Coordinates of C-alpha atoms in Angstrom, one line a residue:
M1 CA 0.0 0.0 0.0
K2 CA 2.8 2.4 0.9
K3 CA 4.4 1.9 -2.6
L4 CA 1.1 2.6 -4.2
L5 CA 0.6 5.8 -2.3
L6 CA 4.2 6.9 -2.9
A7 CA 3.7 6.3 -6.7
G8 CA 0.6 8.4 -6.5
S9 CA 2.5 11.2 -4.7
C10 CA 5.3 11.2 -7.2
L11 CA 2.9 11.2 -10.1
L12 CA 1.3 14.4 -8.7
I13 CA 4.7 16.1 -8.8
G14 CA 5.0 15.5 -12.5
L15 CA 1.5 16.4 -13.4
Q16 CA -0.2 19.7 -14.0
V17 CA -2.7 19.6 -11.1
I18 CA -6.2 20.3 -12.2
S19 CA -7.2 23.6 -10.5
Q20 CA -10.4 23.7 -8.5
T21 CA -13.1 25.6 -10.3
S22 CA -15.0 28.3 -8.5
F23 CA -18.6 27.4 -9.0
S24 CA -21.6 29.7 -9.1
A25 CA -24.5 29.4 -6.6
Q26 CA -26.6 27.8 -9.4
V27 CA -24.0 25.1 -9.9
K28 CA -23.2 24.5 -6.2
K29 CA -26.7 23.3 -5.4
Y30 CA -26.1 20.2 -7.5
I31 CA -22.7 19.3 -6.0
D32 CA -22.5 16.6 -3.3
Y33 CA -18.7 16.3 -3.3
D34 CA -16.1 19.0 -3.8
S35 CA -13.1 17.5 -2.0
S36 CA -9.6 17.6 -3.3
F37 CA -8.9 14.1 -1.8
I38 CA -11.3 11.3 -2.3
A39 CA -11.2 7.5 -1.9
F40 CA -13.8 5.5 -3.7
T41 CA -13.9 2.1 -2.0
H42 CA -15.3 -1.4 -2.7
C43 CA -16.5 -0.5 -6.2
R44 CA -17.2 -2.7 -9.2
L45 CA -14.8 -1.0 -11.7
A46 CA -15.3 -0.9 -15.5
D47 CA -11.9 -1.5 -16.9
V48 CA -12.7 -0.5 -20.4
K49 CA -9.1 -0.9 -21.8
N50 CA -9.0 -4.6 -20.8
L51 CA -12.7 -5.1 -21.3
K52 CA -13.2 -6.4 -17.7
V53 CA -15.3 -5.6 -14.8
R54 CA -13.1 -5.7 -11.7
E55 CA -14.7 -6.5 -8.3
D56 CA -14.0 -4.7 -5.0
Q57 CA -11.6 -2.0 -6.2
T58 CA -10.5 1.3 -4.6
V59 CA -9.8 4.4 -6.6
I60 CA -7.9 7.4 -5.0
V61 CA -8.4 10.9 -6.5
R62 CA -6.3 13.9 -5.6
N63 CA -6.9 17.4 -7.0
G64 CA -9.1 15.9 -9.8
I65 CA -6.5 13.3 -10.9
I66 CA -6.6 9.6 -10.3
T67 CA -3.5 8.7 -8.3
A68 CA -4.1 5.0 -7.4
V69 CA -6.3 2.1 -8.5
A70 CA -6.1 -1.3 -6.7
D71 CA -7.9 -4.1 -5.0
S72 CA -9.6 -2.8 -1.9
K73 CA -7.8 -5.5 0.2
K74 CA -4.5 -4.0 -0.8
L75 CA -5.3 -0.3 -0.8
S76 CA -6.9 1.4 2.2
P77 CA -8.3 4.9 2.1
P78 CA -5.5 7.4 2.9
P79 CA -5.8 9.5 6.1
G80 CA -7.6 12.7 5.4
S81 CA -9.4 11.5 2.3
T82 CA -13.2 11.7 1.8
V83 CA -14.3 8.1 1.7
I84 CA -17.2 7.1 -0.6
D85 CA -18.2 3.5 0.0
L86 CA -19.4 2.1 -3.3
T87 CA -20.3 -1.4 -2.1
G88 CA -22.8 -2.9 -4.6
R89 CA -22.2 -0.1 -7.0
S90 CA -20.3 0.3 -10.3
L91 CA -17.7 2.9 -11.2
L92 CA -17.4 3.8 -14.9
P93 CA -15.4 6.4 -16.8
G94 CA -17.3 9.5 -17.8
F95 CA -18.9 9.1 -21.2
V96 CA -17.2 10.8 -24.1
L97 CA -19.9 11.3 -26.7
M98 CA -19.2 12.3 -30.3
H99 CA -22.4 13.5 -32.0
E100 CA -24.0 16.0 -29.6
H101 CA -26.0 19.2 -30.1
M102 CA -27.2 21.9 -27.8
Y103 CA -30.2 22.3 -30.0
Y104 CA -33.4 20.3 -30.4
A105 CA -35.5 19.4 -33.5
N106 CA -38.1 22.0 -33.0
Y107 CA -39.5 21.9 -36.6
S108 CA -42.7 23.5 -37.8
A109 CA -45.7 21.3 -38.0
D110 CA -45.8 21.2 -41.8
F111 CA -42.0 20.9 -42.1
S112 CA -41.8 23.8 -44.6
Y113 CA -39.2 25.5 -42.4
L114 CA -36.7 23.2 -40.8
H115 CA -35.5 25.3 -37.9
V116 CA -34.0 24.0 -34.7
K117 CA -34.0 25.4 -31.2
E118 CA -31.0 26.0 -29.0
L119 CA -31.5 24.6 -25.5
P120 CA -28.6 25.9 -23.3
F121 CA -30.6 25.6 -20.1
T122 CA -31.6 21.9 -20.2
F123 CA -29.3 20.0 -22.6
P124 CA -26.0 20.6 -20.9
K125 CA -27.6 19.5 -17.6
L126 CA -29.1 16.4 -19.2
Y127 CA -25.8 15.4 -20.8
L128 CA -23.9 15.7 -17.5
A129 CA -26.6 14.0 -15.4
C130 CA -26.7 11.0 -17.7
G131 CA -23.0 10.4 -17.5
A132 CA -21.5 12.5 -20.2
T133 CA -18.4 14.4 -18.9
T134 CA -17.1 15.3 -22.4
V135 CA -19.1 15.9 -25.6
R136 CA -18.3 17.0 -29.1
T137 CA -21.0 19.2 -30.7
A138 CA -21.2 17.7 -34.2
G139 CA -22.3 20.8 -36.0
S140 CA -23.5 24.2 -34.7
V141 CA -26.4 26.4 -35.7
E142 CA -25.7 29.0 -33.0
P143 CA -21.9 28.9 -32.8
Y144 CA -21.5 31.8 -30.4
S145 CA -24.1 30.3 -28.1
D146 CA -22.1 27.0 -28.1
L147 CA -18.7 28.8 -27.6
N148 CA -20.0 31.0 -24.8
L149 CA -21.7 28.0 -23.2
K150 CA -18.4 26.1 -23.2
R151 CA -16.7 29.2 -21.6
D152 CA -19.3 29.5 -18.9
I153 CA -19.2 25.7 -18.1
D154 CA -15.4 25.9 -17.9
Q155 CA -15.7 28.9 -15.5
G156 CA -18.2 27.1 -13.3
K157 CA -21.1 29.4 -14.1
I158 CA -23.2 26.8 -15.9
L159 CA -23.7 23.1 -15.3
G160 CA -22.5 20.8 -18.1
P161 CA -19.9 18.6 -19.6
E162 CA -16.5 19.5 -21.1
M163 CA -17.2 20.6 -24.7
D164 CA -15.4 20.2 -28.0
V165 CA -17.2 22.9 -30.1
T166 CA -17.7 22.1 -33.7
A167 CA -18.0 25.1 -36.1
P168 CA -21.1 25.8 -38.2
Y169 CA -21.7 23.2 -40.8
L170 CA -19.6 23.0 -44.0
E171 CA -22.6 23.0 -46.2
G172 CA -23.1 23.6 -50.0
K173 CA -25.9 24.9 -52.2
G174 CA -29.3 23.3 -51.7
S175 CA -29.3 23.1 -47.9
I176 CA -32.7 22.1 -46.4
F177 CA -31.9 24.1 -43.2
P178 CA -32.2 27.8 -43.4
G179 CA -29.9 28.2 -40.4
M180 CA -26.9 27.0 -42.4
H181 CA -24.6 29.0 -44.6
E182 CA -24.0 27.7 -48.1
L183 CA -20.3 27.8 -49.0
S184 CA -19.6 29.0 -52.6
G185 CA -16.4 26.9 -53.1
P186 CA -12.9 26.0 -51.9
A187 CA -11.7 29.6 -51.3
E188 CA -14.6 30.4 -49.1
A189 CA -14.3 27.0 -47.3
K190 CA -10.7 27.8 -46.4
A191 CA -11.6 31.3 -45.1
F192 CA -14.6 29.7 -43.2
V193 CA -12.2 27.3 -41.4
D194 CA -9.8 30.0 -40.7
F195 CA -12.4 32.3 -39.2
W196 CA -14.2 29.8 -37.0
A197 CA -10.9 28.3 -35.8
S198 CA -9.9 31.8 -34.7
Q199 CA -13.2 32.1 -32.8
G200 CA -12.4 29.0 -30.7
C201 CA -14.1 26.1 -32.6
T202 CA -11.9 23.0 -32.4
S203 CA -13.5 20.7 -35.0
F204 CA -15.5 20.9 -38.2
K205 CA -18.3 19.0 -39.9
G206 CA -19.1 18.5 -43.6
Y207 CA -22.8 18.3 -44.4
M208 CA -25.1 16.9 -47.0
F209 CA -24.7 19.3 -50.0
V210 CA -21.1 20.2 -49.7
N211 CA -19.2 19.1 -52.9
K212 CA -15.8 17.4 -53.2
P213 CA -13.6 20.5 -53.9
T214 CA -15.1 22.5 -51.1
L215 CA -14.9 19.7 -48.6
K216 CA -11.3 18.9 -49.6
A217 CA -10.3 22.5 -49.1
A218 CA -11.9 22.6 -45.7
I219 CA -10.2 19.3 -44.6
D220 CA -6.8 20.5 -45.8
E221 CA -7.1 23.8 -43.9
A222 CA -8.4 22.2 -40.7
H223 CA -5.6 19.6 -40.8
A224 CA -3.0 22.4 -41.3
K225 CA -4.3 23.8 -38.0
G226 CA -4.2 20.4 -36.2
L227 CA -8.0 20.2 -36.2
K228 CA -10.3 17.4 -37.2
V229 CA -13.2 17.0 -39.6
T230 CA -16.2 14.7 -39.5
G231 CA -19.1 14.5 -41.9
H232 CA -22.8 13.6 -42.4
L233 CA -22.4 13.4 -46.1
C234 CA -24.6 12.9 -49.2
A235 CA -23.2 14.7 -52.3
V236 CA -19.8 13.2 -51.3
T237 CA -19.5 9.5 -50.8
Y238 CA -17.8 7.8 -47.9
R239 CA -15.0 6.5 -50.2
E240 CA -14.4 9.9 -51.7
A241 CA -14.3 11.5 -48.2
A242 CA -11.8 8.9 -47.0
E243 CA -9.6 9.5 -50.0
M244 CA -9.6 13.2 -49.1
G245 CA -8.4 12.4 -45.5
I246 CA -11.6 13.0 -43.5
D247 CA -11.1 12.0 -39.9
Q248 CA -14.6 10.7 -39.0
L249 CA -18.0 9.9 -40.5
E250 CA -21.4 10.2 -38.7
H251 CA -24.4 7.9 -38.4
G252 CA -22.6 4.7 -39.1
F253 CA -23.3 3.6 -42.6
S254 CA -26.9 4.6 -42.8
V255 CA -26.3 7.9 -44.8
S256 CA -23.6 6.6 -47.1
T257 CA -24.5 7.2 -50.8
D258 CA -21.6 5.1 -52.1
F259 CA -24.0 2.5 -53.7
F260 CA -27.0 4.8 -54.5
P261 CA -28.2 3.8 -58.0
G262 CA -27.6 6.6 -60.5
K263 CA -25.9 8.9 -58.1
K264 CA -24.2 11.8 -59.9
E265 CA -20.9 13.3 -58.9
N266 CA -21.2 16.1 -56.3
A267 CA -25.0 15.6 -56.2
C268 CA -27.0 14.6 -53.2
P269 CA -29.7 12.1 -54.2
L270 CA -32.5 13.0 -51.9
G271 CA -35.0 10.2 -51.2
A272 CA -35.0 6.8 -49.7
A273 CA -31.7 5.1 -50.1
P274 CA -31.6 1.3 -50.9
V275 CA -31.0 -0.9 -47.9
A276 CA -27.3 -1.6 -47.5
F277 CA -26.8 -5.3 -46.6
A278 CA -23.9 -6.1 -44.2
D279 CA -23.0 -9.3 -46.1
S280 CA -22.7 -7.5 -49.4
P281 CA -19.1 -7.7 -50.9
K282 CA -19.3 -4.0 -51.7
E283 CA -20.1 -3.0 -48.1
K284 CA -17.4 -5.3 -46.8
D285 CA -14.9 -3.7 -49.2
L286 CA -16.0 -0.2 -48.1
I287 CA -15.6 -1.1 -44.4
R288 CA -12.1 -2.4 -45.1
F289 CA -11.2 0.8 -47.1
L290 CA -12.4 3.1 -44.3
I291 CA -10.3 1.1 -41.8
D292 CA -7.2 1.2 -44.0
K293 CA -7.7 5.0 -44.3
K294 CA -8.0 5.2 -40.4
V295 CA -11.5 6.8 -40.7
I296 CA -13.4 6.7 -37.4
V297 CA -17.1 6.0 -37.5
T298 CA -19.7 7.4 -35.1
S299 CA -22.7 5.3 -34.2
T300 CA -26.0 7.2 -33.6
L301 CA -28.4 4.3 -33.3
A302 CA -31.0 5.9 -31.0
V303 CA -31.9 8.7 -33.4
I304 CA -32.4 6.2 -36.3
Y305 CA -34.1 3.6 -34.1
N306 CA -36.6 6.1 -32.8
M307 CA -37.9 6.8 -36.3
T308 CA -38.7 3.1 -36.9
T309 CA -41.4 0.8 -35.5
L310 CA -39.0 -1.8 -34.1
D311 CA -39.9 -0.5 -30.6
T312 CA -42.3 2.4 -30.0
T313 CA -42.0 2.4 -26.2
I314 CA -41.1 5.9 -24.9
R315 CA -39.1 6.1 -21.7
P316 CA -41.3 8.0 -19.2
E317 CA -38.5 10.3 -18.2
V318 CA -38.2 11.5 -21.7
L319 CA -41.9 12.7 -21.7
E320 CA -41.5 14.1 -18.2
A321 CA -38.6 16.2 -19.3
M322 CA -40.5 17.9 -22.1
S323 CA -42.3 21.1 -21.7
P324 CA -46.1 20.7 -22.3
D325 CA -46.1 22.2 -25.8
T326 CA -43.0 20.2 -26.8
R327 CA -44.6 17.0 -25.5
N328 CA -47.8 17.8 -27.3
M329 CA -46.1 18.4 -30.6
F330 CA -44.0 15.2 -30.2
L331 CA -46.9 12.9 -29.4
N332 CA -49.3 14.3 -31.9
V333 CA -47.0 15.0 -34.8
Y334 CA -43.5 13.7 -34.8
N335 CA -44.0 10.4 -33.0
K336 CA -46.8 9.5 -35.4
M337 CA -44.3 9.7 -38.3
R338 CA -42.5 6.5 -37.3
S339 CA -42.3 4.1 -40.2
S340 CA -41.6 0.4 -40.7
S341 CA -39.9 1.2 -43.9
G342 CA -36.6 1.7 -42.1
N343 CA -36.8 -1.4 -39.9
K344 CA -34.7 -3.6 -42.1
A345 CA -32.1 -0.8 -42.8
M346 CA -31.8 -0.3 -39.0
L347 CA -31.0 -4.0 -38.4
E348 CA -28.5 -4.0 -41.2
E349 CA -26.9 -0.8 -39.8
M350 CA -26.3 -2.6 -36.5
K351 CA -24.6 -5.5 -38.2
M352 CA -22.3 -3.2 -40.2
E353 CA -21.2 -1.2 -37.1
K354 CA -20.3 -4.5 -35.4
M355 CA -18.5 -5.7 -38.5
F356 CA -16.5 -2.4 -38.7
S357 CA -15.5 -2.7 -35.0
D358 CA -14.7 -6.4 -35.2
A359 CA -12.5 -5.7 -38.3
G360 CA -10.4 -3.2 -36.3
G361 CA -12.2 0.1 -37.0
L362 CA -12.6 2.7 -34.3
L363 CA -16.3 3.0 -33.5
T364 CA -17.6 5.8 -31.3
V365 CA -21.1 6.7 -30.2
G366 CA -23.2 9.8 -30.1
T367 CA -26.8 10.9 -29.5
D368 CA -27.8 13.4 -32.2
P369 CA -30.9 14.8 -30.4
T370 CA -32.9 15.5 -33.5
G371 CA -34.9 13.1 -35.7
D372 CA -38.5 12.7 -34.5
G373 CA -37.8 14.4 -31.1
A374 CA -37.7 11.2 -29.0
T375 CA -33.9 11.3 -28.7
L376 CA -33.2 13.9 -26.0
A377 CA -29.7 14.8 -24.8
G378 CA -28.7 12.5 -22.0
Y379 CA -31.6 10.1 -22.1
G380 CA -31.0 9.5 -25.8
S381 CA -27.3 9.2 -25.1
Q382 CA -28.0 6.3 -22.7
Q383 CA -30.3 4.7 -25.3
S384 CA -27.5 5.0 -28.0
I385 CA -25.2 3.1 -25.7
E386 CA -27.8 0.5 -24.8
L387 CA -28.6 -0.2 -28.5
L388 CA -24.9 -1.1 -29.1
T389 CA -25.6 -4.3 -27.1
Q390 CA -28.5 -5.1 -29.5
A391 CA -25.9 -4.8 -32.3
G392 CA -23.9 -7.6 -30.6
F393 CA -21.5 -5.8 -28.3
S394 CA -21.2 -6.9 -24.7
P395 CA -22.1 -4.3 -22.0
I396 CA -18.4 -3.6 -21.2
E397 CA -17.7 -3.3 -25.0
A398 CA -20.5 -0.8 -25.3
I399 CA -19.1 1.2 -22.3
R400 CA -15.7 1.2 -24.0
I401 CA -17.1 2.6 -27.2
A402 CA -18.8 5.4 -25.2
T403 CA -15.7 6.2 -23.2
Y404 CA -12.2 5.2 -24.3
N405 CA -13.0 5.1 -28.0
G406 CA -14.4 8.6 -27.8
A407 CA -11.3 9.8 -26.0
K408 CA -9.1 8.3 -28.7
A409 CA -11.1 10.0 -31.4
L410 CA -10.5 13.3 -29.8
G411 CA -6.8 12.5 -29.2
L412 CA -7.4 12.7 -25.4
E413 CA -6.9 9.0 -24.5
N414 CA -4.0 9.9 -22.3
K415 CA -6.1 12.3 -20.2
I416 CA -9.7 10.8 -20.1
G417 CA -11.7 7.8 -21.2
S418 CA -10.6 5.1 -18.7
I419 CA -10.0 4.7 -15.0
E420 CA -6.3 4.8 -14.7
V421 CA -3.6 6.5 -12.7
G422 CA -2.7 9.9 -14.1
K423 CA -6.1 10.5 -15.8
A424 CA -8.7 13.1 -14.9
A425 CA -11.3 11.9 -12.4
D426 CA -14.2 11.9 -14.8
L427 CA -16.3 9.1 -13.2
V428 CA -19.9 7.8 -13.1
V429 CA -21.3 6.0 -10.1
I430 CA -24.0 3.5 -11.0
D431 CA -26.3 1.8 -8.5
G432 CA -26.0 -1.7 -9.7
D433 CA -24.0 -4.0 -12.0
I434 CA -23.4 -3.1 -15.7
S435 CA -21.5 -6.3 -16.5
Q436 CA -24.7 -8.1 -17.4
H437 CA -27.4 -5.5 -17.8
I438 CA -26.5 -2.4 -19.8
E439 CA -29.7 -0.7 -18.8
N440 CA -28.2 -0.2 -15.4
I441 CA -26.4 2.8 -16.8
R442 CA -29.8 4.6 -16.2
K443 CA -29.3 4.2 -12.5
I444 CA -26.8 7.0 -12.1
I445 CA -26.2 8.4 -8.6
W446 CA -23.3 10.8 -9.1
V447 CA -21.3 12.1 -12.0
F448 CA -17.8 13.3 -11.1
K449 CA -16.2 15.8 -13.5
R450 CA -12.5 16.5 -12.7
G451 CA -13.2 15.0 -9.2
V452 CA -16.2 17.1 -8.4
G453 CA -19.3 15.0 -7.7
F454 CA -22.7 16.1 -9.1
N455 CA -26.0 14.6 -7.9
S456 CA -27.7 13.3 -11.0
Q457 CA -31.2 13.0 -9.5
K458 CA -31.2 16.6 -8.4
I459 CA -30.2 17.6 -11.9
F460 CA -33.0 15.4 -13.5
S461 CA -35.5 17.0 -11.2
S462 CA -34.5 20.5 -12.2
V463 CA -35.3 19.9 -15.9
K464 CA -38.7 18.2 -15.6
G465 CA -41.1 20.0 -17.9
E466 CA -38.4 22.3 -19.1
V467 CA -37.0 20.8 -22.4
G468 CA -38.1 23.0 -25.3
K469 CA -39.3 25.8 -22.9
Y470 CA -36.0 27.7 -22.8

């Protein structure tokens, strides 16, 4: 034990200690633990790097950094530490989610004007309460809102996860969203990347109507700045984007137009795409090509699943979180638009994501709180992780995809994403065992961000009836 504590002390000398944030009164009311020295004892620990659930572990945290992890029989709580007994409970790394928004699909009833609504009051809270300690906003419609929200979270004024803010969408002519700027070509794309990088955006996203020359210019400029580019593409195929050097692709394989009959170059073929079959030689070849090019793929199963009829059950907490007018619109308009036409495609998408991962591809997970409105921040995030097990992943594999894989995609795997000495104490306490039943990730008691423990149930209670209201 003395050797372990000594190692932890030496580690602190070589690390930049995470400073304690000064929290506003609005944030403090959700904090249960704000101690610089914590010992989590007798926990069931999710070892995501080795895909094991380790029984009866103790984790020591000092100044927001994990300094020791060992069997509870070998490691006792150090004198002066705040002891949190987690007997019967699980300790997970904080979720690192890769397709998040601070806006909601607040479309008009006749869909003639596809606007969305920024929700800076409820969505950051829901993300954190449901276990997300780091998120990437995959596309922004109110970039200054997102940038200022990140600033206020970092300064302790607002409750929420760490944020990687993606710039406004790299979109081309023909956009179906009036809130998106249409780039005129490569020169403007380069200037666009330069400007938004100067404003503090740390990632970029190509969208449906952007063409190849424009996307290529944006990728090259972002890479020159050490920044990454993802894409929800249509006019550009997955293979074309991979050849350009894109870092990541969104929505698994469900939006790929690589095999769309009659697709014209640089044109987005709107309409129902043919079902992509996982056992198709062409799909297998595409998967291998993406892996060879080191392209990361983000799974967003919940937002797709909630537009099918495979399961029409709505989690009660989702409806309770909605404001009355948002709930009414969802139940009477959006939810009635579910269709069985996407059921087969959904099942094949799950197979392809599993194939991609099994073949060595880096699969991450995100929420995308859009679609038919059933996929809320936080609650939808948990559903996205749960659905990975329906795709064939074990619970601990699904947790790894939602934590360590996300950290790797952001280049932060040495700082977050797993419970290891030297990493930030971004931790989730679950009341139960996640090794067999992934649904237990819904039973969150506390979420620790940089060693500060937030009470999830208090946060959940604060947003009931609020989503869509602010």
